[in-house]
Amino acid sequence: MGLEKRSRRGCKQCRAGHHKCDEITPACRRCQNRGFVCDYGSISIRWCNVRTAQSVGQQTGSSRVSPVAPVEQHDSPSSSTYLSAGRETIQFHGYSYTDAHPSSLSPQSPAVSPVLQRTPLFEQPEEVTLYTYYVNRVAGELQARDGFHNPYRKLSVFSLSFPVLLRSILSCAAEHTRSLGLCPAQLAVDLHDQAIREIRLELAGWSPRTPVVHSSLPISIGMTADEALLAAVLLQPGAIAFSGSSPLSVHTHLEIGFHMLTDLGYLKNPKIVNSFIPKFLLQRFAIVDLGICVWHRRRPRIAPDIWLIEPIDVSKIMVENAFEDIQPSFYEMVGCPYTVYTFLNRAMHLASDVSCISSPQSQRNIYQKAISLETEIRTYDLTLHDFRDNGGLPDAPMAAICRAFTHAALILLFRRVFLEPSSSPRVQNSIETIFALIDKIPVTPKYASAGAEDVHSGIDSATGLPFYLAAREALTVETQGMIRKKHEAWRKVYPNPARIQLMNVTERLWLERFKDPDLSEEACQEIETSCDAYLF
């Protein structure tokens, strides 16, 4: 009887891992809980060498070699994607993942093995290389803690069924490689234009009330057309950040994303945290929106009375646990727990309220809320200490990043709500704490045998917001020297133009404070808002 109960027609993911499958369609419960793409193999799936349209027409036998270099596996740690400077000579030389379970993403894995239709997914050979580069590196850099559940890497699988998402992924990869000097500017511009064109075409006929149409490919199970469009929109701020261009279009993408989230009901239904893709999209929007608002001194689009910030109809403990325990984890995506995100969001709303105070009573109400928030933050920071000491956060670098974000929330309160000067003891105490924590976070090394593109993103990629926010308030020469050294070390690993622009603003603030120790808050704000850069 035991043998008869075993799964013989289960999904490929369960069979590959020797797990019993409940065979529920369209996706079994195990795949749903883990965010896997559930495939029962109704269509024979195999990995094909990607070819251009011309080569498909020329190839007549199975022995013919594809003009695009096939994927090769290397045991060397230096294996990675390489893009040469010339557009026509871009080639893929290696293949490597830093995932905890790399076999799950290998070309032979049924979880990522697409069936290529007669119409090629990629219009030119360079796009194949950029797609692989996104999977290898860009997906890891967008995620604070790379690993098996990285949602950005899972997006690359879904994108093979949705052209609008694939174009945005290629645009992100092209802008990232261009920042390394490895991709021609014209190619990056062309791919960006294609991505925007696809988004516009999809938005022209989009309505949340229309029936969702799934792709015919089994790989699309688990993502709807609406979700693919929203994911494409929310990836564009990353491409713009890598390019270092004006953020005006970023706000356009965020406005579109916010309206889509609202129309799809994400901001009204806490139950969406139980679904992998909706949860990822909501968290992605929250991250990008908050990051831009911090640097540009704007009010976050997610209001403090929305369930995401202040649950009313459901238990706050339940929401907090859902954001951390159900994949994708907010903590692993951002580097700070969901609770700390709510602190940052509330601090930015209070800062916006301070800028438009209409009466002394309003000012008192704001300060009372700020004092209450500060108490919550400090209590949470103490709890974090105890949690770490009891083994709750065994990863020291990730625990350091978490506490750095906590003190970044305090800096926002002190500087933008209580309007304390940079020389305030409370401000300087949080700054010293942040830099002491960041010293514990190792800089991701580059392999000496390869170029700047051969880097696997580390958790230090998540330190941008607390680091550059605290750097603006540094007053001593010793601290400023340490900041410059750390900045240069990270610039060699993460050549994001935004890092240079944010550091330039920091240097300007240091210089003006040196000239005038009593520099007004209005002057500081003018310098800060003169920079269009942003970092998540």
PDB file of N, CA and C in Angstrom, residues 208-265:
ATOM      1  N   PRO A 208      -7.733  46.109 -14.608  1.00  0.00           N
ATOM      2  CA  PRO A 208      -7.734  45.015 -13.627  1.00  0.00           C
ATOM      3  C   PRO A 208      -9.000  44.181 -13.658  1.00  0.00           C
ATOM      4  N   ARG A 209     -10.017  44.666 -14.380  1.00  0.00           N
ATOM      5  CA  ARG A 209     -11.281  43.928 -14.421  1.00  0.00           C
ATOM      6  C   ARG A 209     -11.341  42.952 -15.588  1.00  0.00           C
ATOM      7  N   THR A 210     -10.370  43.041 -16.517  1.00  0.00           N
ATOM      8  CA  THR A 210     -10.375  42.123 -17.643  1.00  0.00           C
ATOM      9  C   THR A 210      -9.872  40.757 -17.196  1.00  0.00           C
ATOM     10  N   PRO A 211     -10.337  39.669 -17.815  1.00  0.00           N
ATOM     11  CA  PRO A 211      -9.867  38.339 -17.430  1.00  0.00           C
ATOM     12  C   PRO A 211      -8.366  38.224 -17.641  1.00  0.00           C
ATOM     13  N   VAL A 212      -7.706  37.557 -16.720  1.00  0.00           N
ATOM     14  CA  VAL A 212      -6.266  37.360 -16.814  1.00  0.00           C
ATOM     15  C   VAL A 212      -5.989  36.252 -17.811  1.00  0.00           C
ATOM     16  N   VAL A 213      -5.091  36.522 -18.746  1.00  0.00           N
ATOM     17  CA  VAL A 213      -4.742  35.536 -19.761  1.00  0.00           C
ATOM     18  C   VAL A 213      -3.356  34.994 -19.454  1.00  0.00           C
ATOM     19  N   HIS A 214      -3.261  33.695 -19.249  1.00  0.00           N
ATOM     20  CA  HIS A 214      -1.978  33.064 -18.988  1.00  0.00           C
ATOM     21  C   HIS A 214      -1.311  32.721 -20.310  1.00  0.00           C
ATOM     22  N   SER A 215       0.030  32.729 -20.284  1.00  0.00           N
ATOM     23  CA  SER A 215       0.771  32.273 -21.447  1.00  0.00           C
ATOM     24  C   SER A 215       0.526  30.781 -21.640  1.00  0.00           C
ATOM     25  N   SER A 216       0.711  30.312 -22.863  1.00  0.00           N
ATOM     26  CA  SER A 216       0.510  28.892 -23.135  1.00  0.00           C
ATOM     27  C   SER A 216       1.636  28.037 -22.580  1.00  0.00           C
ATOM     28  N   LEU A 217       2.751  28.652 -22.208  1.00  0.00           N
ATOM     29  CA  LEU A 217       3.863  27.883 -21.674  1.00  0.00           C
ATOM     30  C   LEU A 217       3.586  27.469 -20.233  1.00  0.00           C
ATOM     31  N   PRO A 218       3.934  26.240 -19.860  1.00  0.00           N
ATOM     32  CA  PRO A 218       3.702  25.816 -18.474  1.00  0.00           C
ATOM     33  C   PRO A 218       4.534  26.603 -17.487  1.00  0.00           C
ATOM     34  N   ILE A 219       5.610  27.219 -17.954  1.00  0.00           N
ATOM     35  CA  ILE A 219       6.486  27.965 -17.053  1.00  0.00           C
ATOM     36  C   ILE A 219       5.806  29.213 -16.510  1.00  0.00           C
ATOM     37  N   SER A 220       4.714  29.663 -17.150  1.00  0.00           N
ATOM     38  CA  SER A 220       4.037  30.879 -16.704  1.00  0.00           C
ATOM     39  C   SER A 220       3.102  30.628 -15.530  1.00  0.00           C
ATOM     40  N   ILE A 221       2.900  29.356 -15.159  1.00  0.00           N
ATOM     41  CA  ILE A 221       2.015  29.051 -14.041  1.00  0.00           C
ATOM     42  C   ILE A 221       2.558  29.723 -12.792  1.00  0.00           C
ATOM     43  N   GLY A 222       1.727  30.475 -12.111  1.00  0.00           N
ATOM     44  CA  GLY A 222       2.165  31.162 -10.908  1.00  0.00           C
ATOM     45  C   GLY A 222       2.289  32.647 -11.098  1.00  0.00           C
ATOM     46  N   MET A 223       2.243  33.157 -12.328  1.00  0.00           N
ATOM     47  CA  MET A 223       2.297  34.590 -12.592  1.00  0.00           C
ATOM     48  C   MET A 223       1.257  34.950 -13.630  1.00  0.00           C
ATOM     49  N   THR A 224       0.521  36.014 -13.371  1.00  0.00           N
ATOM     50  CA  THR A 224      -0.492  36.466 -14.306  1.00  0.00           C
ATOM     51  C   THR A 224       0.067  37.573 -15.189  1.00  0.00           C
ATOM     52  N   ALA A 225      -0.684  37.905 -16.242  1.00  0.00           N
ATOM     53  CA  ALA A 225      -0.260  38.980 -17.133  1.00  0.00           C
ATOM     54  C   ALA A 225      -0.216  40.317 -16.398  1.00  0.00           C
ATOM     55  N   ASP A 226      -1.171  40.545 -15.487  1.00  0.00           N
ATOM     56  CA  ASP A 226      -1.163  41.775 -14.689  1.00  0.00           C
ATOM     57  C   ASP A 226       0.094  41.865 -13.839  1.00  0.00           C
ATOM     58  N   GLU A 227       0.457  40.759 -13.210  1.00  0.00           N
ATOM     59  CA  GLU A 227       1.646  40.744 -12.353  1.00  0.00           C
ATOM     60  C   GLU A 227       2.917  40.935 -13.163  1.00  0.00           C
ATOM     61  N   ALA A 228       2.967  40.360 -14.359  1.00  0.00           N
ATOM     62  CA  ALA A 228       4.144  40.531 -15.210  1.00  0.00           C
ATOM     63  C   ALA A 228       4.313  41.991 -15.616  1.00  0.00           C
ATOM     64  N   LEU A 229       3.210  42.653 -15.955  1.00  0.00           N
ATOM     65  CA  LEU A 229       3.273  44.069 -16.321  1.00  0.00           C
ATOM     66  C   LEU A 229       3.722  44.913 -15.133  1.00  0.00           C
ATOM     67  N   LEU A 230       3.166  44.651 -13.959  1.00  0.00           N
ATOM     68  CA  LEU A 230       3.551  45.404 -12.767  1.00  0.00           C
ATOM     69  C   LEU A 230       5.019  45.168 -12.428  1.00  0.00           C
ATOM     70  N   ALA A 231       5.491  43.940 -12.573  1.00  0.00           N
ATOM     71  CA  ALA A 231       6.902  43.647 -12.322  1.00  0.00           C
ATOM     72  C   ALA A 231       7.800  44.404 -13.292  1.00  0.00           C
ATOM     73  N   ALA A 232       7.395  44.478 -14.559  1.00  0.00           N
ATOM     74  CA  ALA A 232       8.177  45.219 -15.547  1.00  0.00           C
ATOM     75  C   ALA A 232       8.255  46.695 -15.190  1.00  0.00           C
ATOM     76  N   VAL A 233       7.142  47.259 -14.737  1.00  0.00           N
ATOM     77  CA  VAL A 233       7.114  48.671 -14.334  1.00  0.00           C
ATOM     78  C   VAL A 233       8.036  48.910 -13.145  1.00  0.00           C
ATOM     79  N   LEU A 234       8.013  48.014 -12.167  1.00  0.00           N
ATOM     80  CA  LEU A 234       8.784  48.213 -10.940  1.00  0.00           C
ATOM     81  C   LEU A 234      10.258  47.869 -11.101  1.00  0.00           C
ATOM     82  N   LEU A 235      10.632  47.209 -12.192  1.00  0.00           N
ATOM     83  CA  LEU A 235      12.051  46.973 -12.464  1.00  0.00           C
ATOM     84  C   LEU A 235      12.716  48.178 -13.107  1.00  0.00           C
ATOM     85  N   GLN A 236      11.938  49.030 -13.754  1.00  0.00           N
ATOM     86  CA  GLN A 236      12.510  50.170 -14.460  1.00  0.00           C
ATOM     87  C   GLN A 236      13.263  51.145 -13.551  1.00  0.00           C
ATOM     88  N   PRO A 237      12.808  51.436 -12.320  1.00  0.00           N
ATOM     89  CA  PRO A 237      13.622  52.291 -11.446  1.00  0.00           C
ATOM     90  C   PRO A 237      15.026  51.754 -11.221  1.00  0.00           C
ATOM     91  N   GLY A 238      15.181  50.429 -11.213  1.00  0.00           N
ATOM     92  CA  GLY A 238      16.511  49.849 -11.084  1.00  0.00           C
ATOM     93  C   GLY A 238      17.367  50.144 -12.297  1.00  0.00           C
ATOM     94  N   ALA A 239      16.785  50.018 -13.492  1.00  0.00           N
ATOM     95  CA  ALA A 239      17.530  50.328 -14.711  1.00  0.00           C
ATOM     96  C   ALA A 239      17.936  51.790 -14.747  1.00  0.00           C
ATOM     97  N   ILE A 240      17.038  52.670 -14.310  1.00  0.00           N
ATOM     98  CA  ILE A 240      17.344  54.102 -14.297  1.00  0.00           C
ATOM     99  C   ILE A 240      18.427  54.410 -13.274  1.00  0.00           C
ATOM    100  N   ALA A 241      18.389  53.728 -12.126  1.00  0.00           N
ATOM    101  CA  ALA A 241      19.421  53.939 -11.108  1.00  0.00           C
ATOM    102  C   ALA A 241      20.785  53.502 -11.624  1.00  0.00           C
ATOM    103  N   PHE A 242      20.848  52.374 -12.340  1.00  0.00           N
ATOM    104  CA  PHE A 242      22.114  51.905 -12.893  1.00  0.00           C
ATOM    105  C   PHE A 242      22.652  52.866 -13.944  1.00  0.00           C
ATOM    106  N   SER A 243      21.744  53.552 -14.647  1.00  0.00           N
ATOM    107  CA  SER A 243      22.178  54.467 -15.706  1.00  0.00           C
ATOM    108  C   SER A 243      22.610  55.816 -15.165  1.00  0.00           C
ATOM    109  N   GLY A 244      22.132  56.182 -13.956  1.00  0.00           N
ATOM    110  CA  GLY A 244      22.479  57.482 -13.382  1.00  0.00           C
ATOM    111  C   GLY A 244      21.734  58.629 -14.018  1.00  0.00           C
ATOM    112  N   SER A 245      20.628  58.356 -14.711  1.00  0.00           N
ATOM    113  CA  SER A 245      19.878  59.407 -15.395  1.00  0.00           C
ATOM    114  C   SER A 245      18.888  60.073 -14.452  1.00  0.00           C
ATOM    115  N   SER A 246      18.147  61.047 -14.978  1.00  0.00           N
ATOM    116  CA  SER A 246      17.207  61.831 -14.178  1.00  0.00           C
ATOM    117  C   SER A 246      16.107  60.950 -13.606  1.00  0.00           C
ATOM    118  N   PRO A 247      15.691  61.211 -12.360  1.00  0.00           N
ATOM    119  CA  PRO A 247      14.662  60.375 -11.737  1.00  0.00           C
ATOM    120  C   PRO A 247      13.236  60.778 -12.079  1.00  0.00           C
ATOM    121  N   LEU A 248      13.050  61.752 -12.981  1.00  0.00           N
ATOM    122  CA  LEU A 248      11.686  62.179 -13.290  1.00  0.00           C
ATOM    123  C   LEU A 248      10.842  61.010 -13.777  1.00  0.00           C
ATOM    124  N   SER A 249      11.441  60.175 -14.624  1.00  0.00           N
ATOM    125  CA  SER A 249      10.696  59.024 -15.122  1.00  0.00           C
ATOM    126  C   SER A 249      10.473  57.988 -14.032  1.00  0.00           C
ATOM    127  N   VAL A 250      11.336  57.985 -13.000  1.00  0.00           N
ATOM    128  CA  VAL A 250      11.150  57.051 -11.891  1.00  0.00           C
ATOM    129  C   VAL A 250       9.830  57.326 -11.191  1.00  0.00           C
ATOM    130  N   HIS A 251       9.539  58.600 -10.956  1.00  0.00           N
ATOM    131  CA  HIS A 251       8.283  58.954 -10.301  1.00  0.00           C
ATOM    132  C   HIS A 251       7.086  58.562 -11.171  1.00  0.00           C
ATOM    133  N   THR A 252       7.265  58.631 -12.491  1.00  0.00           N
ATOM    134  CA  THR A 252       6.193  58.182 -13.383  1.00  0.00           C
ATOM    135  C   THR A 252       5.939  56.692 -13.205  1.00  0.00           C
ATOM    136  N   HIS A 253       7.018  55.910 -13.180  1.00  0.00           N
ATOM    137  CA  HIS A 253       6.874  54.467 -12.978  1.00  0.00           C
ATOM    138  C   HIS A 253       6.239  54.159 -11.625  1.00  0.00           C
ATOM    139  N   LEU A 254       6.640  54.898 -10.600  1.00  0.00           N
ATOM    140  CA  LEU A 254       6.079  54.655  -9.272  1.00  0.00           C
ATOM    141  C   LEU A 254       4.595  55.026  -9.206  1.00  0.00           C
ATOM    142  N   GLU A 255       4.219  56.106  -9.886  1.00  0.00           N
ATOM    143  CA  GLU A 255       2.802  56.470  -9.910  1.00  0.00           C
ATOM    144  C   GLU A 255       1.983  55.388 -10.609  1.00  0.00           C
ATOM    145  N   ILE A 256       2.511  54.888 -11.726  1.00  0.00           N
ATOM    146  CA  ILE A 256       1.816  53.808 -12.433  1.00  0.00           C
ATOM    147  C   ILE A 256       1.724  52.575 -11.541  1.00  0.00           C
ATOM    148  N   GLY A 257       2.856  52.230 -10.909  1.00  0.00           N
ATOM    149  CA  GLY A 257       2.865  51.069 -10.023  1.00  0.00           C
ATOM    150  C   GLY A 257       1.899  51.216  -8.865  1.00  0.00           C
ATOM    151  N   PHE A 258       1.821  52.423  -8.297  1.00  0.00           N
ATOM    152  CA  PHE A 258       0.923  52.652  -7.164  1.00  0.00           C
ATOM    153  C   PHE A 258      -0.540  52.485  -7.583  1.00  0.00           C
ATOM    154  N   HIS A 259      -0.891  53.021  -8.746  1.00  0.00           N
ATOM    155  CA  HIS A 259      -2.273  52.885  -9.225  1.00  0.00           C
ATOM    156  C   HIS A 259      -2.600  51.422  -9.535  1.00  0.00           C
ATOM    157  N   MET A 260      -1.633  50.689 -10.076  1.00  0.00           N
ATOM    158  CA  MET A 260      -1.876  49.273 -10.356  1.00  0.00           C
ATOM    159  C   MET A 260      -2.053  48.487  -9.060  1.00  0.00           C
ATOM    160  N   LEU A 261      -1.204  48.768  -8.067  1.00  0.00           N
ATOM    161  CA  LEU A 261      -1.349  48.102  -6.769  1.00  0.00           C
ATOM    162  C   LEU A 261      -2.720  48.383  -6.157  1.00  0.00           C
ATOM    163  N   THR A 262      -3.157  49.635  -6.301  1.00  0.00           N
ATOM    164  CA  THR A 262      -4.464  50.020  -5.750  1.00  0.00           C
ATOM    165  C   THR A 262      -5.601  49.326  -6.491  1.00  0.00           C
ATOM    166  N   ASP A 263      -5.550  49.363  -7.831  1.00  0.00           N
ATOM    167  CA  ASP A 263      -6.624  48.765  -8.622  1.00  0.00           C
ATOM    168  C   ASP A 263      -6.683  47.244  -8.465  1.00  0.00           C
ATOM    169  N   LEU A 264      -5.525  46.622  -8.260  1.00  0.00           N
ATOM    170  CA  LEU A 264      -5.496  45.171  -8.080  1.00  0.00           C
ATOM    171  C   LEU A 264      -5.880  44.753  -6.664  1.00  0.00           C
ATOM    172  N   GLY A 265      -6.037  45.738  -5.772  1.00  0.00           N
ATOM    173  CA  GLY A 265      -6.481  45.444  -4.415  1.00  0.00           C
ATOM    174  C   GLY A 265      -5.388  45.055  -3.450  1.00  0.00           C
TER     175      GLY A 265
END
